[in-house]
PDB file of C-alpha atoms and ligand atoms in Angstrom:
ATOM      1  CA  UNK A   1      96.562 124.791 121.219  1.00 46.00           C
ATOM      2  CA  UNK A   2      97.806 121.598 119.644  1.00 60.00           C
ATOM      3  CA  UNK A   3      95.078 119.621 117.897  1.00 62.00           C
ATOM      4  CA  UNK A   4      95.179 115.869 118.577  1.00 81.00           C
ATOM      5  CA  UNK A   5      96.472 113.793 115.755  1.00 92.00           C
ATOM      6  CA  UNK A   6      93.687 112.185 113.769  1.00 94.00           C
ATOM      7  CA  UNK A   7      93.533 108.409 114.102  1.00 96.00           C
ATOM      8  CA  UNK A   8      92.986 105.625 111.632  1.00 96.00           C
ATOM      9  CA  UNK A   9      91.174 102.350 112.353  1.00 97.00           C
ATOM     10  CA  UNK A  10      92.745  98.941 111.922  1.00 98.00           C
ATOM     11  CA  UNK A  11      90.486  96.006 111.280  1.00 96.00           C
ATOM     12  CA  UNK A  12      91.559  94.281 114.513  1.00 95.00           C
ATOM     13  CA  UNK A  13      89.659  97.013 116.363  1.00 96.00           C
ATOM     14  CA  UNK A  14      92.610  99.236 117.276  1.00 96.00           C
ATOM     15  CA  UNK A  15      92.877 102.872 116.279  1.00 97.00           C
ATOM     16  CA  UNK A  16      96.314 104.347 115.770  1.00 97.00           C
ATOM     17  CA  UNK A  17      97.556 107.910 115.272  1.00 97.00           C
ATOM     18  CA  UNK A  18      97.604 108.867 111.599  1.00 97.00           C
ATOM     19  CA  UNK A  19     101.300 109.789 111.675  1.00 97.00           C
ATOM     20  CA  UNK A  20     104.224 107.817 113.079  1.00 96.00           C
ATOM     21  CA  UNK A  21     107.986 107.846 113.025  1.00 97.00           C
ATOM     22  CA  UNK A  22     110.336 105.934 110.740  1.00 98.00           C
ATOM     23  CA  UNK A  23     113.714 104.723 111.984  1.00 98.00           C
ATOM     24  CA  UNK A  24     115.590 103.650 108.859  1.00 97.00           C
ATOM     25  CA  UNK A  25     119.259 104.732 109.111  1.00 96.00           C
ATOM     26  CA  UNK A  26     118.913 105.278 112.827  1.00 96.00           C
ATOM     27  CA  UNK A  27     120.973 103.339 115.371  1.00 95.00           C
ATOM     28  CA  UNK A  28     123.891 103.173 112.974  1.00 95.00           C
ATOM     29  CA  UNK A  29     126.217 105.807 114.464  1.00 94.00           C
ATOM     30  CA  UNK A  30     127.098 105.904 118.148  1.00 93.00           C
ATOM     31  CA  UNK A  31     127.565 109.684 118.088  1.00 95.00           C
ATOM     32  CA  UNK A  32     123.999 110.198 116.747  1.00 96.00           C
ATOM     33  CA  UNK A  33     122.274 107.948 119.273  1.00 96.00           C
ATOM     34  CA  UNK A  34     121.492 110.536 121.926  1.00 96.00           C
ATOM     35  CA  UNK A  35     119.602 112.783 119.499  1.00 97.00           C
ATOM     36  CA  UNK A  36     117.853 109.819 117.854  1.00 97.00           C
ATOM     37  CA  UNK A  37     116.521 108.671 121.211  1.00 98.00           C
ATOM     38  CA  UNK A  38     115.509 112.217 122.110  1.00 98.00           C
ATOM     39  CA  UNK A  39     113.663 112.551 118.769  1.00 98.00           C
ATOM     40  CA  UNK A  40     111.717 109.340 119.326  1.00 98.00           C
ATOM     41  CA  UNK A  41     110.772 110.392 122.852  1.00 98.00           C
ATOM     42  CA  UNK A  42     109.719 113.828 121.638  1.00 97.00           C
ATOM     43  CA  UNK A  43     107.575 112.187 118.957  1.00 97.00           C
ATOM     44  CA  UNK A  44     105.856 110.040 121.597  1.00 97.00           C
ATOM     45  CA  UNK A  45     105.260 113.147 123.754  1.00 96.00           C
ATOM     46  CA  UNK A  46     103.600 114.768 120.730  1.00 96.00           C
ATOM     47  CA  UNK A  47     101.319 111.797 120.095  1.00 96.00           C
ATOM     48  CA  UNK A  48     103.291 110.240 117.226  1.00 97.00           C
ATOM     49  CA  UNK A  49     103.348 106.944 119.039  1.00 97.00           C
ATOM     50  CA  UNK A  50     103.656 104.612 116.057  1.00 98.00           C
ATOM     51  CA  UNK A  51     107.322 103.636 115.703  1.00 98.00           C
ATOM     52  CA  UNK A  52     108.385 101.769 112.582  1.00 98.00           C
ATOM     53  CA  UNK A  53     111.552  99.686 112.553  1.00 98.00           C
ATOM     54  CA  UNK A  54     112.814  96.465 110.926  1.00 98.00           C
ATOM     55  CA  UNK A  55     115.329  93.724 111.497  1.00 98.00           C
ATOM     56  CA  UNK A  56     116.990  95.053 108.336  1.00 98.00           C
ATOM     57  CA  UNK A  57     117.677  98.541 109.669  1.00 97.00           C
ATOM     58  CA  UNK A  58     121.321  98.581 110.703  1.00 96.00           C
ATOM     59  CA  UNK A  59     121.020  94.758 110.943  1.00 97.00           C
ATOM     60  CA  UNK A  60     119.126  95.114 114.234  1.00 98.00           C
ATOM     61  CA  UNK A  61     120.816  98.267 115.519  1.00 97.00           C
ATOM     62  CA  UNK A  62     117.743 100.413 114.806  1.00 98.00           C
ATOM     63  CA  UNK A  63     115.658  98.053 116.959  1.00 98.00           C
ATOM     64  CA  UNK A  64     118.264  98.256 119.724  1.00 98.00           C
ATOM     65  CA  UNK A  65     118.165 102.049 119.657  1.00 98.00           C
ATOM     66  CA  UNK A  66     114.340 101.989 119.743  1.00 98.00           C
ATOM     67  CA  UNK A  67     114.569  99.710 122.805  1.00 98.00           C
ATOM     68  CA  UNK A  68     116.482 102.415 124.680  1.00 98.00           C
ATOM     69  CA  UNK A  69     113.979 105.124 123.678  1.00 98.00           C
ATOM     70  CA  UNK A  70     110.893 103.192 124.802  1.00 98.00           C
ATOM     71  CA  UNK A  71     112.260 101.208 127.767  1.00 97.00           C
ATOM     72  CA  UNK A  72     110.194 103.098 130.359  1.00 97.00           C
ATOM     73  CA  UNK A  73     107.167 103.756 128.127  1.00 97.00           C
ATOM     74  CA  UNK A  74     106.476 100.611 126.135  1.00 98.00           C
ATOM     75  CA  UNK A  75     102.729 100.867 126.749  1.00 97.00           C
ATOM     76  CA  UNK A  76     102.598 104.347 125.199  1.00 96.00           C
ATOM     77  CA  UNK A  77     103.902 103.072 121.877  1.00 98.00           C
ATOM     78  CA  UNK A  78     102.477 101.163 118.907  1.00 98.00           C
ATOM     79  CA  UNK A  79     105.547  99.206 117.877  1.00 98.00           C
ATOM     80  CA  UNK A  80     106.027  97.968 114.315  1.00 98.00           C
ATOM     81  CA  UNK A  81     108.841  95.797 112.984  1.00 98.00           C
ATOM     82  CA  UNK A  82     109.446  93.928 109.755  1.00 98.00           C
ATOM     83  CA  UNK A  83     110.872  90.590 108.750  1.00 98.00           C
ATOM     84  CA  UNK A  84     113.287  89.948 105.885  1.00 98.00           C
ATOM     85  CA  UNK A  85     111.497  87.915 103.173  1.00 98.00           C
ATOM     86  CA  UNK A  86     114.152  85.182 103.230  1.00 98.00           C
ATOM     87  CA  UNK A  87     113.487  84.624 106.965  1.00 98.00           C
ATOM     88  CA  UNK A  88     109.732  84.263 106.407  1.00 98.00           C
ATOM     89  CA  UNK A  89     109.285  80.474 106.434  1.00 98.00           C
ATOM     90  CA  UNK A  90     107.024  79.220 109.247  1.00 98.00           C
ATOM     91  CA  UNK A  91     109.854  78.506 111.695  1.00 98.00           C
ATOM     92  CA  UNK A  92     111.991  81.370 110.414  1.00 98.00           C
ATOM     93  CA  UNK A  93     109.203  83.869 111.083  1.00 98.00           C
ATOM     94  CA  UNK A  94     108.795  82.714 114.675  1.00 98.00           C
ATOM     95  CA  UNK A  95     112.573  82.873 115.227  1.00 98.00           C
ATOM     96  CA  UNK A  96     112.977  86.286 113.547  1.00 98.00           C
ATOM     97  CA  UNK A  97     110.136  87.736 115.620  1.00 98.00           C
ATOM     98  CA  UNK A  98     111.673  86.431 118.826  1.00 98.00           C
ATOM     99  CA  UNK A  99     115.032  87.959 117.850  1.00 98.00           C
ATOM    100  CA  UNK A 100     113.340  91.317 117.149  1.00 98.00           C
ATOM    101  CA  UNK A 101     111.572  91.145 120.532  1.00 98.00           C
ATOM    102  CA  UNK A 102     114.900  90.521 122.268  1.00 98.00           C
ATOM    103  CA  UNK A 103     116.551  93.479 120.500  1.00 98.00           C
ATOM    104  CA  UNK A 104     113.535  95.684 121.263  1.00 98.00           C
ATOM    105  CA  UNK A 105     113.518  94.644 124.924  1.00 98.00           C
ATOM    106  CA  UNK A 106     109.810  93.824 124.853  1.00 98.00           C
ATOM    107  CA  UNK A 107     107.514  90.805 124.918  1.00 98.00           C
ATOM    108  CA  UNK A 108     105.280  91.880 122.029  1.00 98.00           C
ATOM    109  CA  UNK A 109     105.084  93.814 118.778  1.00 98.00           C
ATOM    110  CA  UNK A 110     101.883  95.646 117.950  1.00 98.00           C
ATOM    111  CA  UNK A 111     102.343  94.969 114.243  1.00 98.00           C
ATOM    112  CA  UNK A 112     104.682  92.693 112.319  1.00 99.00           C
ATOM    113  CA  UNK A 113     105.173  93.159 108.575  1.00 99.00           C
ATOM    114  CA  UNK A 114     106.636  91.064 105.771  1.00 98.00           C
ATOM    115  CA  UNK A 115     109.113  93.642 104.385  1.00 98.00           C
ATOM    116  CA  UNK A 116     108.657  92.648 100.740  1.00 98.00           C
ATOM    117  CA  UNK A 117     107.741  89.534  98.761  1.00 97.00           C
ATOM    118  CA  UNK A 118     110.371  86.838  98.713  1.00 94.00           C
ATOM    119  CA  UNK A 119     111.004  83.151  98.237  1.00 91.00           C
ATOM    120  CA  UNK A 120     108.853  81.723 101.062  1.00 95.00           C
ATOM    121  CA  UNK A 121     105.221  80.635 100.612  1.00 97.00           C
ATOM    122  CA  UNK A 122     102.775  83.324 101.701  1.00 98.00           C
ATOM    123  CA  UNK A 123     100.656  80.620 103.350  1.00 98.00           C
ATOM    124  CA  UNK A 124     103.582  79.681 105.640  1.00 98.00           C
ATOM    125  CA  UNK A 125     104.358  83.269 106.582  1.00 98.00           C
ATOM    126  CA  UNK A 126     100.691  83.999 107.330  1.00 98.00           C
ATOM    127  CA  UNK A 127     100.366  80.799 109.389  1.00 98.00           C
ATOM    128  CA  UNK A 128     103.387  81.886 111.449  1.00 98.00           C
ATOM    129  CA  UNK A 129     101.997  85.407 111.885  1.00 98.00           C
ATOM    130  CA  UNK A 130      98.735  83.897 113.124  1.00 98.00           C
ATOM    131  CA  UNK A 131     100.643  81.622 115.523  1.00 98.00           C
ATOM    132  CA  UNK A 132     102.553  84.643 116.880  1.00 98.00           C
ATOM    133  CA  UNK A 133      99.243  86.451 117.295  1.00 98.00           C
ATOM    134  CA  UNK A 134      97.712  83.526 119.206  1.00 98.00           C
ATOM    135  CA  UNK A 135     100.808  83.397 121.413  1.00 98.00           C
ATOM    136  CA  UNK A 136     100.489  87.125 122.223  1.00 98.00           C
ATOM    137  CA  UNK A 137     103.832  87.970 120.616  1.00 98.00           C
ATOM    138  CA  UNK A 138     102.258  90.256 118.029  1.00 98.00           C
ATOM    139  CA  UNK A 139      99.021  92.234 118.045  1.00 98.00           C
ATOM    140  CA  UNK A 140      98.521  91.900 114.300  1.00 98.00           C
ATOM    141  CA  UNK A 141     100.369  91.581 111.032  1.00 98.00           C
ATOM    142  CA  UNK A 142     100.649  93.076 107.588  1.00 98.00           C
ATOM    143  CA  UNK A 143     102.816  93.352 104.518  1.00 98.00           C
ATOM    144  CA  UNK A 144     104.951  95.916 102.749  1.00 98.00           C
ATOM    145  CA  UNK A 145     105.664  96.633  99.077  1.00 98.00           C
ATOM    146  CA  UNK A 146     102.748  94.413  97.975  1.00 98.00           C
ATOM    147  CA  UNK A 147     101.114  95.463  94.691  1.00 98.00           C
ATOM    148  CA  UNK A 148      97.451  94.780  93.901  1.00 98.00           C
ATOM    149  CA  UNK A 149      98.096  91.321  92.429  1.00 97.00           C
ATOM    150  CA  UNK A 150     100.188  90.409  95.503  1.00 98.00           C
ATOM    151  CA  UNK A 151      97.316  91.485  97.770  1.00 98.00           C
ATOM    152  CA  UNK A 152      94.863  89.446  95.737  1.00 98.00           C
ATOM    153  CA  UNK A 153      97.118  86.402  96.046  1.00 98.00           C
ATOM    154  CA  UNK A 154      97.515  87.025  99.774  1.00 98.00           C
ATOM    155  CA  UNK A 155      93.753  86.976 100.151  1.00 98.00           C
ATOM    156  CA  UNK A 156      93.603  83.481  98.640  1.00 98.00           C
ATOM    157  CA  UNK A 157      95.689  81.910 101.445  1.00 98.00           C
ATOM    158  CA  UNK A 158      94.077  80.874 104.754  1.00 98.00           C
ATOM    159  CA  UNK A 159      93.744  83.925 107.054  1.00 98.00           C
ATOM    160  CA  UNK A 160      95.297  86.152 104.367  1.00 98.00           C
ATOM    161  CA  UNK A 161      92.386  88.546 104.824  1.00 98.00           C
ATOM    162  CA  UNK A 162      93.572  89.308 108.374  1.00 98.00           C
ATOM    163  CA  UNK A 163      96.272  91.568 106.903  1.00 98.00           C
ATOM    164  CA  UNK A 164      95.962  94.924 108.705  1.00 98.00           C
ATOM    165  CA  UNK A 165      98.430  97.109 106.819  1.00 98.00           C
ATOM    166  CA  UNK A 166     100.319  97.448 103.545  1.00 98.00           C
ATOM    167  CA  UNK A 167     103.372  99.717 103.982  1.00 98.00           C
ATOM    168  CA  UNK A 168     104.078 101.438 100.662  1.00 98.00           C
ATOM    169  CA  UNK A 169     106.192 104.120  99.052  1.00 98.00           C
ATOM    170  CA  UNK A 170     103.730 106.989  98.770  1.00 98.00           C
ATOM    171  CA  UNK A 171     104.289 110.705  98.536  1.00 98.00           C
ATOM    172  CA  UNK A 172     103.429 113.584  96.194  1.00 98.00           C
ATOM    173  CA  UNK A 173     106.060 112.490  93.681  1.00 98.00           C
ATOM    174  CA  UNK A 174     105.026 108.796  93.900  1.00 98.00           C
ATOM    175  CA  UNK A 175     101.274 108.699  93.435  1.00 98.00           C
ATOM    176  CA  UNK A 176     101.016 105.525  91.344  1.00 98.00           C
ATOM    177  CA  UNK A 177      99.186 103.587  94.079  1.00 98.00           C
ATOM    178  CA  UNK A 178      96.235 105.980  93.806  1.00 98.00           C
ATOM    179  CA  UNK A 179      95.197 104.255  90.569  1.00 98.00           C
ATOM    180  CA  UNK A 180      94.202 100.855  91.925  1.00 97.00           C
ATOM    181  CA  UNK A 181      96.212  99.704  94.958  1.00 98.00           C
ATOM    182  CA  UNK A 182      95.062 102.420  97.360  1.00 98.00           C
ATOM    183  CA  UNK A 183      91.380 101.904  96.393  1.00 98.00           C
ATOM    184  CA  UNK A 184      91.889  98.131  96.762  1.00 98.00           C
ATOM    185  CA  UNK A 185      93.320  98.606 100.256  1.00 98.00           C
ATOM    186  CA  UNK A 186      90.433 100.910 101.208  1.00 98.00           C
ATOM    187  CA  UNK A 187      87.865  98.411  99.911  1.00 98.00           C
ATOM    188  CA  UNK A 188      89.462  95.689 102.054  1.00 98.00           C
ATOM    189  CA  UNK A 189      90.073  97.819 105.186  1.00 98.00           C
ATOM    190  CA  UNK A 190      93.836  97.489 104.817  1.00 98.00           C
ATOM    191  CA  UNK A 191      95.492 100.659 106.167  1.00 98.00           C
ATOM    192  CA  UNK A 192      98.324 102.142 104.109  1.00 98.00           C
ATOM    193  CA  UNK A 193     101.473 103.265 105.896  1.00 98.00           C
ATOM    194  CA  UNK A 194     103.148 105.790 103.586  1.00 98.00           C
ATOM    195  CA  UNK A 195     106.910 105.334 103.731  1.00 98.00           C
ATOM    196  CA  UNK A 196     109.424 107.934 102.526  1.00 98.00           C
ATOM    197  CA  UNK A 197     106.587 110.501 102.751  1.00 98.00           C
ATOM    198  CA  UNK A 198     108.917 113.385 101.914  1.00 98.00           C
ATOM    199  CA  UNK A 199     110.882 111.301  99.379  1.00 98.00           C
ATOM    200  CA  UNK A 200     113.832 111.158 101.794  1.00 98.00           C
ATOM    201  CA  UNK A 201     114.058 114.957 101.700  1.00 97.00           C
ATOM    202  CA  UNK A 202     114.215 115.273  97.898  1.00 97.00           C
ATOM    203  CA  UNK A 203     110.684 116.714  97.669  1.00 97.00           C
ATOM    204  CA  UNK A 204     111.612 119.673  99.812  1.00 96.00           C
ATOM    205  CA  UNK A 205     113.459 121.479  97.006  1.00 96.00           C
ATOM    206  CA  UNK A 206     110.404 121.524  94.730  1.00 97.00           C
ATOM    207  CA  UNK A 207     109.692 125.182  93.803  1.00 97.00           C
ATOM    208  CA  UNK A 208     105.905 124.672  93.743  1.00 97.00           C
ATOM    209  CA  UNK A 209     105.934 123.154  97.228  1.00 97.00           C
ATOM    210  CA  UNK A 210     108.165 125.940  98.472  1.00 98.00           C
ATOM    211  CA  UNK A 211     105.685 128.539  97.134  1.00 97.00           C
ATOM    212  CA  UNK A 212     102.688 126.792  98.695  1.00 97.00           C
ATOM    213  CA  UNK A 213     104.531 126.468 101.996  1.00 98.00           C
ATOM    214  CA  UNK A 214     105.266 130.201 102.022  1.00 98.00           C
ATOM    215  CA  UNK A 215     101.595 130.998 101.397  1.00 97.00           C
ATOM    216  CA  UNK A 216     100.652 128.884 104.445  1.00 97.00           C
ATOM    217  CA  UNK A 217     103.557 130.075 106.605  1.00 97.00           C
ATOM    218  CA  UNK A 218     104.494 126.427 106.693  1.00 98.00           C
ATOM    219  CA  UNK A 219     107.372 124.305 105.400  1.00 98.00           C
ATOM    220  CA  UNK A 220     107.482 122.102 102.287  1.00 98.00           C
ATOM    221  CA  UNK A 221     107.684 119.013 104.534  1.00 98.00           C
ATOM    222  CA  UNK A 222     104.469 120.051 106.253  1.00 98.00           C
ATOM    223  CA  UNK A 223     102.672 120.470 102.912  1.00 98.00           C
ATOM    224  CA  UNK A 224     103.849 117.032 101.763  1.00 98.00           C
ATOM    225  CA  UNK A 225     102.708 115.417 105.025  1.00 98.00           C
ATOM    226  CA  UNK A 226      99.396 117.330 105.101  1.00 98.00           C
ATOM    227  CA  UNK A 227      98.642 115.982 101.623  1.00 98.00           C
ATOM    228  CA  UNK A 228      99.037 112.402 102.914  1.00 98.00           C
ATOM    229  CA  UNK A 229      97.162 113.047 106.162  1.00 97.00           C
ATOM    230  CA  UNK A 230      94.130 114.048 104.089  1.00 95.00           C
ATOM    231  CA  UNK A 231      93.988 110.669 102.323  1.00 96.00           C
ATOM    232  CA  UNK A 232      91.531 108.232 103.911  1.00 96.00           C
ATOM    233  CA  UNK A 233      93.201 105.255 105.543  1.00 96.00           C
ATOM    234  CA  UNK A 234      96.742 106.558 104.965  1.00 98.00           C
ATOM    235  CA  UNK A 235      99.344 107.253 107.649  1.00 98.00           C
ATOM    236  CA  UNK A 236     102.743 108.770 106.852  1.00 98.00           C
ATOM    237  CA  UNK A 237     105.775 107.646 108.849  1.00 98.00           C
ATOM    238  CA  UNK A 238     108.404 110.381 108.309  1.00 98.00           C
ATOM    239  CA  UNK A 239     111.843 109.708 109.730  1.00 98.00           C
ATOM    240  CA  UNK A 240     113.755 112.418 111.480  1.00 98.00           C
ATOM    241  CA  UNK A 241     116.515 112.279 114.035  1.00 97.00           C
ATOM    242  CA  UNK A 242     116.179 115.993 114.706  1.00 97.00           C
ATOM    243  CA  UNK A 243     114.038 117.091 117.651  1.00 97.00           C
ATOM    244  CA  UNK A 244     112.894 120.360 116.016  1.00 97.00           C
ATOM    245  CA  UNK A 245     111.873 118.545 112.844  1.00 98.00           C
ATOM    246  CA  UNK A 246     109.809 116.088 114.881  1.00 98.00           C
ATOM    247  CA  UNK A 247     107.720 119.034 116.076  1.00 97.00           C
ATOM    248  CA  UNK A 248     107.659 120.536 112.584  1.00 98.00           C
ATOM    249  CA  UNK A 249     106.391 117.293 111.058  1.00 98.00           C
ATOM    250  CA  UNK A 250     103.828 116.811 113.829  1.00 97.00           C
ATOM    251  CA  UNK A 251     102.459 120.296 113.167  1.00 97.00           C
ATOM    252  CA  UNK A 252     101.528 119.228 109.628  1.00 97.00           C
ATOM    253  CA  UNK A 253      98.381 117.816 111.232  1.00 96.00           C
ATOM    254  CA  UNK A 254      97.293 121.372 112.010  1.00 94.00           C
ATOM    255  CA  UNK A 255      97.630 122.530 108.421  1.00 96.00           C
ATOM    256  CA  UNK A 256      94.431 122.874 106.386  1.00 92.00           C
ATOM    257  CA  UNK A 257      94.974 122.411 102.676  1.00 96.00           C
ATOM    258  CA  UNK A 258      92.171 123.978 100.641  1.00 95.00           C
ATOM    259  CA  UNK A 259      90.491 122.578  97.539  1.00 96.00           C
ATOM    260  CA  UNK A 260      92.469 125.155  95.558  1.00 97.00           C
ATOM    261  CA  UNK A 261      95.710 123.880  97.131  1.00 97.00           C
ATOM    262  CA  UNK A 262      94.755 120.371  96.135  1.00 96.00           C
ATOM    263  CA  UNK A 263      94.173 121.413  92.561  1.00 97.00           C
ATOM    264  CA  UNK A 264      97.596 123.077  92.505  1.00 98.00           C
ATOM    265  CA  UNK A 265      99.200 119.927  93.938  1.00 98.00           C
ATOM    266  CA  UNK A 266      97.441 117.813  91.278  1.00 98.00           C
ATOM    267  CA  UNK A 267      98.866 120.099  88.603  1.00 98.00           C
ATOM    268  CA  UNK A 268     102.369 119.939  90.093  1.00 98.00           C
ATOM    269  CA  UNK A 269     102.266 116.206  90.847  1.00 98.00           C
ATOM    270  CA  UNK A 270      99.664 114.659  88.541  1.00 98.00           C
ATOM    271  CA  UNK A 271      97.759 111.655  89.862  1.00 98.00           C
ATOM    272  CA  UNK A 272      98.086 108.467  87.765  1.00 97.00           C
ATOM    273  CA  UNK A 273      95.782 107.930  84.791  1.00 97.00           C
ATOM    274  CA  UNK A 274      96.798 104.309  84.247  1.00 96.00           C
ATOM    275  CA  UNK A 275      98.182 101.374  86.230  1.00 95.00           C
ATOM    276  CA  UNK A 276     101.806 102.037  87.209  1.00 92.00           C
ATOM    277  CA  UNK A 277     104.352  99.450  88.383  1.00 91.00           C
ATOM    278  CA  UNK A 278     104.694  99.651  92.144  1.00 96.00           C
ATOM    279  CA  UNK A 279     107.499 102.019  93.171  1.00 93.00           C
ATOM    280  CA  UNK A 280     109.805 100.855  95.959  1.00 94.00           C
ATOM    281  CA  UNK A 281     112.968 102.110  97.604  1.00 91.00           C
TER     282      UNK A 281
HETATM  283  P1  NDP B 301     111.491 110.234 104.658  1.00 62.56           P
HETATM  284  O1  NDP B 301     110.700 110.647 103.457  1.00 62.56           O
HETATM  285  O2  NDP B 301     110.814 110.074 105.943  1.00 62.56           O
HETATM  286  O3  NDP B 301     112.695 111.267 104.786  1.00 62.56           O
HETATM  287  C1  NDP B 301     113.674 111.173 105.765  1.00 62.56           C
HETATM  288  C2  NDP B 301     114.757 112.206 105.468  1.00 62.56           C
HETATM  289  O4  NDP B 301     114.197 113.507 105.475  1.00 62.56           O
HETATM  290  C3  NDP B 301     115.859 112.201 106.490  1.00 62.56           C
HETATM  291  O5  NDP B 301     117.055 112.508 105.807  1.00 62.56           O
HETATM  292  C4  NDP B 301     115.491 113.353 107.430  1.00 62.56           C
HETATM  293  O6  NDP B 301     116.674 113.917 107.938  1.00 62.56           O
HETATM  294  C5  NDP B 301     114.798 114.315 106.495  1.00 62.56           C
HETATM  295  N1  NDP B 301     113.707 115.072 107.133  1.00 62.56           N
HETATM  296  C6  NDP B 301     112.683 114.599 107.879  1.00 62.56           C
HETATM  297  N2  NDP B 301     111.843 115.589 108.230  1.00 62.56           N
HETATM  298  C7  NDP B 301     112.340 116.717 107.695  1.00 62.56           C
HETATM  299  C8  NDP B 301     111.937 118.073 107.694  1.00 62.56           C
HETATM  300  N3  NDP B 301     110.832 118.475 108.329  1.00 62.56           N
HETATM  301  N4  NDP B 301     112.711 118.983 107.030  1.00 62.56           N
HETATM  302  C9  NDP B 301     113.829 118.590 106.383  1.00 62.56           C
HETATM  303  N5  NDP B 301     114.273 117.335 106.337  1.00 62.56           N
HETATM  304  C10 NDP B 301     113.534 116.390 106.984  1.00 62.56           C
HETATM  305  O7  NDP B 301     112.269 108.892 104.216  1.00 62.56           O
HETATM  306  P2  NDP B 301     112.488 107.432 104.804  1.00 62.56           P
HETATM  307  O8  NDP B 301     112.957 106.623 103.643  1.00 62.56           O
HETATM  308  O9  NDP B 301     113.290 107.441 106.027  1.00 62.56           O
HETATM  309  O10 NDP B 301     111.003 106.904 105.118  1.00 62.56           O
HETATM  310  C11 NDP B 301     110.390 106.988 106.388  1.00 62.56           C
HETATM  311  C12 NDP B 301     110.354 105.633 107.069  1.00 62.56           C
HETATM  312  O11 NDP B 301     109.617 104.694 106.296  1.00 62.56           O
HETATM  313  C13 NDP B 301     111.730 104.951 107.211  1.00 62.56           C
HETATM  314  O12 NDP B 301     112.526 105.562 108.200  1.00 62.56           O
HETATM  315  C14 NDP B 301     111.311 103.545 107.483  1.00 62.56           C
HETATM  316  O13 NDP B 301     110.889 103.394 108.823  1.00 62.56           O
HETATM  317  C15 NDP B 301     110.154 103.381 106.508  1.00 62.56           C
HETATM  318  N6  NDP B 301     110.577 102.823 105.204  1.00 62.56           N
HETATM  319  C16 NDP B 301     110.049 101.597 104.835  1.00 62.56           C
HETATM  320  C17 NDP B 301     110.431 101.013 103.646  1.00 62.56           C
HETATM  321  C18 NDP B 301     109.846  99.689 103.279  1.00 62.56           C
HETATM  322  O14 NDP B 301     110.323  99.051 102.325  1.00 62.56           O
HETATM  323  N7  NDP B 301     108.833  99.212 103.990  1.00 62.56           N
HETATM  324  C19 NDP B 301     111.389 101.638 102.717  1.00 62.56           C
HETATM  325  C20 NDP B 301     111.818 102.956 103.156  1.00 62.56           C
HETATM  326  C21 NDP B 301     111.404 103.495 104.345  1.00 62.56           C
HETATM  327  P3  NDP B 301     116.925 114.137 109.530  1.00 62.56           P
HETATM  328  O15 NDP B 301     116.814 112.795 110.178  1.00 62.56           O
HETATM  329  O16 NDP B 301     118.299 114.704 109.554  1.00 62.56           O
HETATM  330  O17 NDP B 301     115.864 115.102 109.957  1.00 62.56           O
END
């Protein structure tokens, strides 16, 4: 029997599944589109209903591919997109969101993120996010690639504390955020979306992960995802355009890592003992 995915709470009252699907590098090749759409639909069937895209991905082509995958099931999906920092003035944010909605073939995003910090004033971006929220065009907003000092600054602007999510590079080989940013986000009820949760595939060759996977009759990707699923307030968003791997990644939620496993993982991938600069891809 498949166990339901755990959920994580957002501070706007919604709960979302603790694992979603990334779509970077999807929508870019016509010949891959059929399998990409099938993978997204399979993920939704399996309860991975959070879909992460961005205006950046394929300059809108990822959003257009997502539109095809969710056309007849928009209400089943928690849809996330992101705005380029240089579009994030007050008016630019409204316009960029409307362009994303058109490409996605929908009237609302569930979550809209500032992709990384840029030249525009945070106060203007937040004011535009709040306007979009009032107008029903987004269900909430957040940020991405914000370090602890960025979050503290965000919280000084009006409504900055309404930030629901910080989307961050986080996986076994990138644990720097555990030192202060992850605790900060937990203290402020900001959920962490872990991007590149299997380090874009590079983690999967790690001999220690391969050994642990064998012991669990699992795969290295499942161990890497299970590690993240165990962290409070963290949701990984692995990307795969392969239908079998969607099911494989989903099954990570069924994997029980023991305390002994966790000690081995800490030895293989030591947690930070000091503040580290925020990693990004
Ligand atoms: P991931 O760590 O999710 O790795 C994706 C790669 O791993 C793909 O090449 C995929 O190939 C492969 N893969 C996935 N599952 C498996 C598996 N079970 N076994 C073997 N290979 C596998 O990297 P991403 O960088 O794509 O991160 C995930 C998502 O996070 C992005 O798609 C994007 O939505 C978001 N992101 C956000 C960023 C930000 O700045 N906010 C930056 C980077 C990513 P295949 O498709 O062939 O299966």
